[in-house]
CSV table of C-alpha atoms in Angstrom, one decimal:
chain,number,residue,atom,x,y,z
A,24,MET,CA,35.9,-0.6,-5.9
A,25,THR,CA,36.1,2.1,-9.0
A,26,LEU,CA,34.7,-0.5,-12.1
A,27,PRO,CA,36.2,0.7,-15.4
A,28,SER,CA,34.1,3.6,-17.9
A,29,SER,CA,34.4,0.4,-20.1
A,30,ASP,CA,31.7,-1.7,-18.1
A,31,PRO,CA,29.0,-1.7,-20.7
A,32,THR,CA,25.6,-1.4,-20.5
A,33,PRO,CA,23.9,-4.6,-19.1
A,34,GLU,CA,23.0,-7.4,-20.7
A,35,TRP,CA,21.2,-10.1,-20.6
A,36,PHE,CA,24.7,-11.5,-18.9
A,37,GLY,CA,24.5,-8.6,-16.2
A,38,THR,CA,28.0,-5.9,-15.9
A,39,ALA,CA,31.3,-6.4,-14.0
A,40,ALA,CA,29.5,-4.7,-11.0
A,41,GLU,CA,27.1,-7.1,-11.3
A,42,VAL,CA,29.0,-10.1,-11.5
A,43,LEU,CA,32.4,-9.4,-9.2
A,44,PRO,CA,32.0,-9.9,-5.4
A,45,ASP,CA,30.4,-6.9,-4.3
A,46,ASP,CA,33.8,-7.1,-1.5
A,47,ALA,CA,36.7,-7.5,-4.9
A,48,GLY,CA,38.3,-4.7,-3.9
A,49,GLN,CA,39.5,-7.3,-1.5
A,50,SER,CA,38.9,-10.8,-2.8
A,51,VAL,CA,42.0,-12.8,-4.2
A,52,LEU,CA,40.1,-13.5,-7.6
A,53,VAL,CA,41.0,-16.3,-10.3
A,54,GLY,CA,39.7,-17.1,-13.2
A,55,ARG,CA,40.7,-19.0,-16.7
A,56,ILE,CA,40.4,-16.1,-20.4
A,57,TRP,CA,40.5,-17.5,-23.8
A,58,ASP,CA,43.6,-15.1,-24.7
A,59,PRO,CA,43.5,-15.6,-28.9
A,60,VAL,CA,47.4,-13.6,-28.8
A,61,VAL,CA,48.8,-17.1,-27.5
A,62,GLY,CA,45.6,-19.4,-29.1
A,63,GLY,CA,44.5,-21.0,-26.0
A,64,PRO,CA,43.8,-20.5,-22.4
A,65,SER,CA,45.5,-18.9,-19.0
A,66,PRO,CA,45.4,-18.2,-15.2
A,67,VAL,CA,44.1,-14.9,-14.7
A,68,VAL,CA,43.9,-13.2,-11.6
A,69,VAL,CA,41.0,-10.1,-11.3
A,70,ARG,CA,42.3,-7.4,-9.4
A,71,ASP,CA,40.6,-3.4,-9.2
A,72,GLY,CA,38.6,-4.5,-12.6
A,73,ASP,CA,41.8,-5.4,-14.4
A,74,VAL,CA,42.6,-9.0,-15.4
A,75,PHE,CA,45.8,-9.4,-15.5
A,76,ASP,CA,47.7,-13.0,-17.1
A,77,VAL,CA,49.6,-15.0,-14.4
A,78,SER,CA,50.9,-17.9,-17.0
A,79,ALA,CA,54.2,-17.0,-16.8
A,80,GLU,CA,54.3,-18.0,-12.9
A,81,PHE,CA,51.7,-20.9,-13.2
A,82,ALA,CA,50.5,-22.8,-16.4
A,83,THR,CA,46.7,-23.7,-14.5
A,84,VAL,CA,44.9,-23.1,-11.9
A,85,ARG,CA,45.4,-26.5,-10.4
A,86,ASP,CA,48.7,-25.5,-10.4
A,87,ILE,CA,47.7,-22.3,-8.1
A,88,CYS,CA,45.5,-24.4,-5.9
A,89,GLU,CA,47.8,-27.0,-4.9
A,90,LEU,CA,50.2,-24.1,-3.6
A,91,PRO,CA,50.8,-23.9,0.6
A,92,GLU,CA,48.5,-20.8,0.7
A,93,PRO,CA,47.2,-20.2,-2.5
A,94,ALA,CA,46.4,-16.6,-1.9
A,95,ASP,CA,49.0,-15.1,-0.6
A,96,SER,CA,51.0,-16.4,-3.2
A,97,VAL,CA,48.6,-14.6,-6.0
A,98,ALA,CA,47.3,-11.3,-4.2
A,99,GLY,CA,50.7,-9.5,-5.0
A,100,LEU,CA,51.3,-10.8,-8.8
A,101,THR,CA,50.3,-9.1,-11.3
A,102,GLY,CA,52.0,-10.6,-14.6
A,103,ARG,CA,50.3,-9.4,-18.9
A,104,ARG,CA,47.6,-6.9,-18.4
A,105,VAL,CA,45.1,-8.8,-20.7
A,106,GLY,CA,42.2,-5.9,-20.4
A,107,ASP,CA,39.3,-5.1,-19.0
A,108,PHE,CA,37.4,-7.8,-16.8
A,109,ALA,CA,34.5,-5.6,-18.0
A,110,ASP,CA,35.4,-5.3,-21.3
A,111,LEU,CA,36.0,-9.3,-21.0
A,112,LEU,CA,32.9,-10.0,-20.0
A,113,ALA,CA,31.0,-7.7,-22.7
A,114,ASN,CA,32.8,-9.8,-25.3
A,115,THR,CA,31.9,-13.1,-23.3
A,116,GLY,CA,28.5,-12.3,-23.3
A,117,ARG,CA,27.8,-11.3,-27.3
A,118,ALA,CA,26.8,-13.0,-29.4
A,119,ASP,CA,28.8,-11.9,-32.1
A,120,ARG,CA,32.2,-12.3,-30.2
A,121,ASP,CA,35.3,-11.3,-31.9
A,122,ALA,CA,37.6,-13.6,-31.6
A,123,ASP,CA,40.1,-11.8,-32.3
A,124,ARG,CA,39.9,-10.3,-28.5
A,125,PRO,CA,40.0,-12.3,-25.4
A,126,TRP,CA,36.6,-13.7,-23.4
A,127,LEU,CA,36.3,-15.8,-20.0
A,128,LEU,CA,36.1,-19.2,-19.5
A,129,ALA,CA,34.9,-21.6,-16.6
A,130,PRO,CA,37.6,-20.9,-13.7
A,131,VAL,CA,39.2,-24.3,-13.7
A,132,ASP,CA,40.5,-26.5,-15.6
A,133,LEU,CA,42.6,-29.5,-14.7
A,134,GLN,CA,40.3,-30.0,-11.5
A,135,ALA,CA,37.8,-33.3,-11.7
A,136,LEU,CA,33.7,-31.6,-12.0
A,137,LYS,CA,32.6,-33.9,-9.0
A,138,ALA,CA,29.0,-33.1,-7.6
A,139,ALA,CA,26.9,-33.7,-4.0
A,140,GLY,CA,23.3,-34.8,-4.1
A,141,VAL,CA,20.9,-34.8,-2.1
A,142,THR,CA,23.0,-32.6,1.0
A,143,PHE,CA,19.2,-30.8,1.8
A,144,ALA,CA,16.3,-31.7,3.6
A,145,VAL,CA,13.9,-30.5,0.7
A,146,SER,CA,16.0,-31.8,-2.2
A,147,LEU,CA,15.9,-35.5,0.0
A,148,VAL,CA,11.9,-35.2,-0.7
A,149,GLU,CA,11.8,-34.1,-4.3
A,150,ARG,CA,14.3,-37.1,-5.5
A,151,VAL,CA,12.1,-39.2,-3.6
A,152,ILE,CA,9.6,-38.1,-5.7
A,153,GLU,CA,11.5,-37.9,-8.8
A,154,GLU,CA,11.7,-42.1,-8.3
A,155,ARG,CA,8.0,-42.5,-7.3
A,156,ALA,CA,6.9,-40.5,-10.1
A,157,ARG,CA,9.2,-42.4,-12.8
A,158,GLY,CA,9.5,-39.2,-14.3
A,159,ASP,CA,6.2,-38.5,-15.0
A,160,LEU,CA,5.7,-34.7,-14.1
A,161,ALA,CA,1.9,-34.4,-13.9
A,162,ARG,CA,2.2,-37.0,-11.3
A,163,ALA,CA,4.5,-35.8,-8.6
A,164,ALA,CA,2.1,-33.3,-7.4
A,165,GLU,CA,-0.5,-36.5,-6.2
A,166,ILE,CA,3.2,-37.9,-5.1
A,167,ARG,CA,4.1,-35.6,-3.1
A,168,GLN,CA,1.6,-34.0,-1.4
A,169,ARG,CA,1.3,-37.9,-0.2
A,170,LEU,CA,4.4,-38.9,1.5
A,171,LEU,CA,5.6,-35.4,3.2
A,172,ALA,CA,1.6,-36.8,5.0
A,173,GLU,CA,3.6,-39.8,5.7
A,174,ILE,CA,6.8,-39.1,6.4
A,175,GLY,CA,6.5,-35.4,7.4
A,176,ALA,CA,8.1,-32.2,5.7
A,177,ASP,CA,11.0,-30.8,8.6
A,178,LEU,CA,13.8,-33.0,8.4
A,179,ALA,CA,16.0,-30.2,8.5
A,180,GLU,CA,17.4,-31.1,12.0
A,181,LEU,CA,17.9,-35.7,11.6
A,182,ARG,CA,21.8,-36.0,11.3
A,183,PRO,CA,22.8,-38.7,9.0
A,184,GLY,CA,23.7,-41.8,10.5
A,185,SER,CA,23.0,-40.6,13.8
A,186,ALA,CA,21.0,-42.9,15.8
A,187,GLU,CA,17.9,-40.9,14.8
A,188,ALA,CA,18.1,-41.8,11.4
A,189,ALA,CA,18.9,-45.2,12.2
A,190,ARG,CA,15.8,-45.1,13.7
A,191,LEU,CA,13.3,-43.6,10.8
A,192,LYS,CA,15.1,-45.8,8.2
A,193,GLU,CA,13.5,-48.6,10.2
A,194,LEU,CA,10.5,-46.8,10.5
A,195,LEU,CA,10.1,-46.5,6.4
A,196,VAL,CA,11.7,-49.9,5.8
A,197,ALA,CA,8.5,-51.7,7.9
A,198,GLU,CA,6.2,-48.9,6.1
A,199,GLY,CA,7.3,-49.8,2.2
A,200,MET,CA,8.8,-46.3,2.3
A,201,TRP,CA,12.4,-46.4,1.8
A,202,SER,CA,14.2,-45.1,-1.2
A,203,GLN,CA,18.1,-45.0,-2.4
A,204,TYR,CA,17.0,-41.3,-1.9
A,205,LEU,CA,16.4,-41.2,2.0
A,206,GLU,CA,19.6,-43.8,2.4
A,207,VAL,CA,22.4,-41.1,0.7
A,208,GLY,CA,20.5,-38.5,2.6
A,209,ILE,CA,20.1,-39.5,6.0
A,210,GLY,CA,22.2,-42.8,5.7
A,211,PRO,CA,26.3,-42.4,6.9
A,212,ASP,CA,27.8,-42.1,2.6
A,213,ALA,CA,26.7,-39.2,1.3
A,214,GLU,CA,26.0,-39.4,-2.3
A,215,ILE,CA,29.0,-38.1,-4.7
A,216,PHE,CA,29.4,-38.6,-8.5
A,217,THR,CA,30.7,-37.4,-11.4
A,218,LYS,CA,29.3,-34.1,-12.7
A,219,GLY,CA,31.4,-33.6,-15.9
A,220,GLN,CA,35.0,-34.3,-17.5
A,221,VAL,CA,37.7,-32.4,-17.0
A,222,LEU,CA,37.8,-29.3,-18.7
A,223,SER,CA,33.7,-29.3,-19.8
A,224,ALA,CA,33.0,-27.1,-17.5
A,225,VAL,CA,31.0,-23.7,-19.1
A,226,GLY,CA,31.1,-20.5,-17.2
A,227,THR,CA,29.3,-16.8,-17.4
A,228,ALA,CA,27.5,-15.4,-20.1
A,229,VAL,CA,26.8,-18.3,-22.3
A,230,PRO,CA,24.9,-20.9,-22.4
A,231,VAL,CA,23.6,-23.6,-20.4
A,232,GLY,CA,22.8,-27.1,-22.0
A,233,VAL,CA,20.0,-28.9,-21.2
A,234,LEU,CA,18.9,-31.9,-23.7
A,235,ALA,CA,16.0,-31.4,-26.0
A,236,GLY,CA,13.9,-34.2,-24.9
A,237,SER,CA,13.7,-33.4,-22.0
A,238,THR,CA,10.5,-32.4,-20.2
A,239,TRP,CA,11.0,-31.8,-15.8
A,240,ASN,CA,14.4,-30.2,-15.7
A,241,ASN,CA,15.3,-28.1,-13.2
A,242,PRO,CA,19.0,-25.4,-12.1
A,243,GLU,CA,20.7,-26.6,-9.3
A,244,PRO,CA,22.0,-23.8,-8.2
A,245,GLU,CA,25.4,-24.7,-5.8
A,246,VAL,CA,28.4,-23.6,-4.3
A,247,ALA,CA,31.5,-25.3,-5.6
A,248,LEU,CA,34.7,-25.7,-3.2
A,249,LEU,CA,38.6,-25.8,-4.8
A,250,VAL,CA,39.7,-28.7,-3.2
A,251,SER,CA,43.6,-30.1,-3.9
A,252,SER,CA,45.0,-32.7,-4.3
A,253,ALA,CA,45.7,-32.8,-0.4
A,254,GLY,CA,42.4,-32.8,0.6
A,255,ARG,CA,42.6,-29.1,1.3
A,256,ILE,CA,40.0,-27.2,0.7
A,257,VAL,CA,41.1,-23.7,-0.9
A,258,GLY,CA,39.1,-21.6,-2.4
A,259,ALA,CA,35.0,-21.5,-3.6
A,260,THR,CA,33.5,-20.5,-6.3
A,261,LEU,CA,29.2,-20.6,-7.5
A,262,ALA,CA,27.7,-24.1,-9.5
A,263,ASN,CA,24.9,-24.4,-11.6
A,264,ASP,CA,24.8,-28.5,-12.1
A,265,VAL,CA,21.6,-29.0,-14.6
A,266,ASN,CA,20.0,-31.7,-13.8
A,267,LEU,CA,17.5,-33.8,-15.3
A,268,ARG,CA,14.3,-34.8,-13.2
A,269,ASP,CA,12.5,-36.8,-16.3
A,270,VAL,CA,16.1,-38.9,-17.2
A,271,GLU,CA,16.9,-39.0,-13.2
A,272,GLY,CA,13.6,-39.7,-12.3
A,273,ARG,CA,13.7,-43.2,-14.3
A,274,SER,CA,16.2,-44.8,-13.5
A,275,ALA,CA,19.0,-43.4,-10.5
A,276,LEU,CA,21.5,-45.5,-13.2
A,277,LEU,CA,21.1,-43.0,-15.7
A,278,LEU,CA,22.1,-39.9,-13.6
A,279,PRO,CA,25.2,-39.3,-16.1
A,280,MET,CA,22.8,-38.8,-18.6
A,281,ALA,CA,20.8,-37.0,-16.4
A,282,LYS,CA,23.6,-34.7,-15.3
A,283,ASP,CA,26.5,-34.9,-17.8
A,284,ASN,CA,26.1,-33.2,-21.2
A,285,ASN,CA,27.3,-30.6,-23.3
A,286,ALA,CA,27.4,-27.3,-21.5
A,287,SER,CA,25.8,-29.3,-18.6
A,288,CYS,CA,28.0,-28.2,-15.6
A,289,ALA,CA,28.4,-24.3,-15.5
A,290,VAL,CA,30.7,-22.4,-12.4
A,291,GLY,CA,32.3,-19.3,-12.1
A,292,PRO,CA,32.5,-16.9,-12.4
A,293,LEU,CA,35.8,-16.2,-10.2
A,294,ILE,CA,37.1,-18.3,-7.7
A,295,ARG,CA,37.4,-16.9,-5.0
A,296,LEU,CA,40.8,-17.9,-2.7
A,297,PHE,CA,40.8,-18.4,0.9
A,298,ASP,CA,42.1,-16.1,3.5
A,299,ASP,CA,42.2,-13.8,6.4
A,300,ARG,CA,38.5,-12.2,4.6
A,301,PHE,CA,36.6,-15.4,3.3
A,302,ASP,CA,37.2,-19.1,4.6
A,303,LEU,CA,35.2,-22.5,5.5
A,304,ASP,CA,33.5,-20.7,7.7
A,305,ARG,CA,31.6,-18.0,5.5
A,306,VAL,CA,31.2,-20.8,3.4
A,307,ARG,CA,29.1,-22.7,5.7
A,308,GLY,CA,26.8,-19.1,6.2
A,309,LEU,CA,26.3,-17.6,2.8
A,310,ALA,CA,23.0,-17.7,1.2
A,311,LEU,CA,22.7,-18.5,-2.5
A,312,VAL,CA,19.7,-16.2,-4.3
A,313,LEU,CA,18.2,-18.4,-7.2
A,314,GLU,CA,16.3,-16.1,-9.9
A,315,ILE,CA,15.4,-17.6,-13.2
A,316,GLU,CA,13.3,-15.4,-15.9
A,317,GLY,CA,12.3,-16.4,-19.2
A,318,ALA,CA,11.1,-15.0,-22.6
A,319,ASP,CA,7.8,-15.5,-21.6
A,320,GLY,CA,7.2,-13.6,-19.2
A,321,PHE,CA,7.8,-16.3,-16.2
A,322,ARG,CA,10.0,-15.6,-13.1
A,323,LEU,CA,10.8,-18.3,-10.4
A,324,ASP,CA,12.9,-17.1,-6.9
A,325,GLY,CA,14.1,-18.6,-4.1
A,326,VAL,CA,16.5,-18.3,-1.6
A,327,SER,CA,18.8,-21.1,-0.4
A,328,GLU,CA,21.0,-21.2,3.4
A,329,MET,CA,23.6,-23.1,3.6
A,330,SER,CA,23.3,-23.7,7.2
A,331,SER,CA,20.5,-25.6,6.1
A,332,MET,CA,23.2,-27.8,5.0
A,333,SER,CA,22.3,-31.6,6.6
A,334,ARG,CA,25.8,-32.5,6.1
A,335,ASP,CA,29.1,-29.9,6.8
A,336,PRO,CA,31.1,-29.4,3.9
A,337,ALA,CA,34.2,-30.5,5.2
A,338,ALA,CA,32.8,-33.6,6.2
A,339,LEU,CA,31.8,-33.6,2.3
A,340,VAL,CA,35.7,-33.2,1.7
A,341,GLY,CA,37.0,-35.7,3.5
A,342,GLN,CA,33.8,-39.0,2.0
A,343,LEU,CA,35.4,-37.8,-1.3
A,344,VAL,CA,39.6,-37.8,-0.6
A,345,GLY,CA,41.6,-39.7,1.1
A,346,ARG,CA,43.2,-42.8,1.4
A,347,HIS,CA,40.3,-44.6,-0.2
A,348,HIS,CA,41.1,-42.0,-3.5
A,349,GLN,CA,43.2,-40.0,-4.6
A,350,TYR,CA,43.1,-36.4,-6.9
A,351,PRO,CA,46.4,-35.4,-8.1
A,352,ASP,CA,45.0,-32.7,-10.0
A,353,GLY,CA,42.7,-31.5,-6.9
A,354,ALA,CA,38.6,-31.1,-7.1
A,355,VAL,CA,35.7,-29.2,-7.2
A,356,LEU,CA,33.2,-30.1,-5.4
A,357,MET,CA,29.9,-28.5,-5.9
A,358,LEU,CA,28.0,-28.8,-2.2
A,359,GLY,CA,24.2,-29.8,-3.5
A,360,THR,CA,21.7,-27.4,-3.1
A,361,MET,CA,17.9,-27.1,-1.6
A,362,PHE,CA,16.6,-25.8,-5.1
A,363,ALA,CA,13.4,-28.0,-6.3
A,364,PRO,CA,11.4,-25.9,-8.0
A,365,ILE,CA,7.4,-27.1,-8.0
A,366,GLN,CA,6.3,-23.9,-8.8
A,367,ASP,CA,3.3,-24.2,-11.9
A,368,ARG,CA,5.1,-22.8,-15.4
A,369,ASP,CA,2.3,-24.0,-17.5
A,370,ARG,CA,-0.2,-25.6,-16.2
A,371,PRO,CA,-1.8,-26.4,-12.7
A,372,GLY,CA,-0.3,-29.6,-10.9
A,373,GLU,CA,3.0,-29.6,-13.7
A,374,GLY,CA,5.0,-27.8,-11.3
A,375,PHE,CA,8.3,-25.8,-13.3
A,376,THR,CA,10.6,-27.2,-16.1
A,377,HIS,CA,13.4,-25.1,-18.0
A,378,LYS,CA,12.3,-23.3,-21.5
A,379,VAL,CA,15.1,-21.7,-24.4
A,380,ASP,CA,16.0,-18.8,-23.7
A,381,ASP,CA,16.0,-19.1,-19.9
A,382,VAL,CA,17.9,-16.5,-18.2
A,383,VAL,CA,19.8,-18.4,-14.4
A,384,ARG,CA,21.2,-16.2,-12.7
A,385,ILE,CA,22.8,-17.9,-9.0
A,386,SER,CA,24.6,-15.2,-6.4
A,387,SER,CA,25.4,-14.3,-3.5
A,388,PRO,CA,27.6,-11.2,-2.4
A,389,PRO,CA,31.0,-12.6,-1.5
A,390,LEU,CA,31.2,-15.0,-4.9
A,391,GLY,CA,29.5,-12.6,-7.4
A,392,THR,CA,26.9,-13.8,-9.4
A,393,LEU,CA,26.6,-16.5,-12.3
A,394,VAL,CA,25.0,-16.0,-15.6
A,395,ASN,CA,23.6,-18.5,-17.8
A,396,ARG,CA,21.2,-18.9,-20.8
A,397,VAL,CA,19.5,-21.9,-21.3
A,398,ARG,CA,19.8,-23.9,-24.5
A,399,HIS,CA,19.1,-27.5,-25.7
A,400,SER,CA,22.7,-29.1,-25.5
A,401,GLU,CA,22.4,-30.1,-28.8
A,402,ASP,CA,22.5,-26.3,-29.6
A,403,CYS,CA,25.3,-25.3,-27.3
A,404,GLU,CA,29.0,-24.8,-28.6
A,405,PRO,CA,31.0,-28.6,-28.5
A,406,TRP,CA,33.4,-29.1,-25.9
A,407,ASP,CA,36.4,-29.3,-28.5
A,408,PHE,CA,39.6,-28.6,-26.5
A,409,GLY,CA,40.5,-31.4,-24.2
A,410,LEU,CA,43.8,-32.6,-22.6
A,411,ARG,CA,45.3,-32.9,-25.1
A,412,ASP,CA,44.9,-29.7,-27.0
A,413,LEU,CA,45.9,-28.0,-24.1
A,414,MET,CA,48.8,-29.6,-23.5
A,415,ALA,CA,50.0,-28.9,-26.7
A,416,ASN,CA,49.1,-25.8,-26.1
A,417,LEU,CA,50.9,-25.0,-23.3
A,418,ALA,CA,54.2,-27.1,-24.4
A,419,ARG,CA,54.7,-25.0,-27.4
A,420,ARG,CA,54.0,-21.7,-24.8
A,421,GLY,CA,56.9,-22.8,-22.9
A,422,LEU,CA,54.8,-23.4,-20.2
A,423,LEU,CA,55.6,-27.1,-19.3
């Protein structure tokens, strides 16, 4: 693929070449933009570095995902050309954004924002540590060492809900070590929770938020599936399920406070629709790379292999939607992460936590790169465009 010559000098949020999938020329890519011309959001198709507004055909991304064959239906659409992806990306991330020119949004709209937790053995152990430390970062290292000595560090081969998992549960109960996190990690029922409200997700090249009062938090780099109202998986994207470990560690009942805050759910950069080149089997084999760069010179790198998941993505979708629960506008399901960073940042034994201005990059070649800079949620741009605003805007444009 030849990118436009207007691709800007690399900024913290990257260039179009870095953000787009490595085979973008052979991908069916859907996103959303804020278009000042219409005073609202529009679904777009990104092809060969060009961005095309397809709102005349599909008012929302939800409408695209509900099609019988989404990729086939939009692969040839052009619509009104909005501009170069590189230019929209640059305008999205620049501090002095030009409000008279379009910029990128999160690529999802009416879908429910859902997330699965404790789907990797590493994150399972870390959630148990959070619970036992009661949000106290200083105690975590000592608890981690003792816990792994007792239950073992390798749970990757254990299948949730299996007879072997049930026997381990009995052993842990007898030893007084059972945990609600082990329950959802190896028990029959997955943890699936609401990550954020409809339309509240942010996209790439913008801040991602953690509460100012949190002293122990981290990114959670994940693959997110696009699921139609019928339960069909139609595409995938990247996500950052930002987590406040101190808050969740104090009590699992504080999960909404730990997970759902202003700008705490990042999704993007684009949705890659499933087709002959990219499907759920490709997702199962993806590797996610996490890079964190701090203004203080700190750097953290990691790789998450989707093949290490203890629950299959299709099984998670089966627990999300069915006769027991419907989503008329579909859902975005984040599949969980194996990242629970324990690398010391400031003092030995205190592990990792975010600082303002950390740059977080989550990448996988078939899906591109999601880049965000950490801010306090209280200082991020307020979420003030909701469902009522969207419906009014679409009605005014004659798209309803």
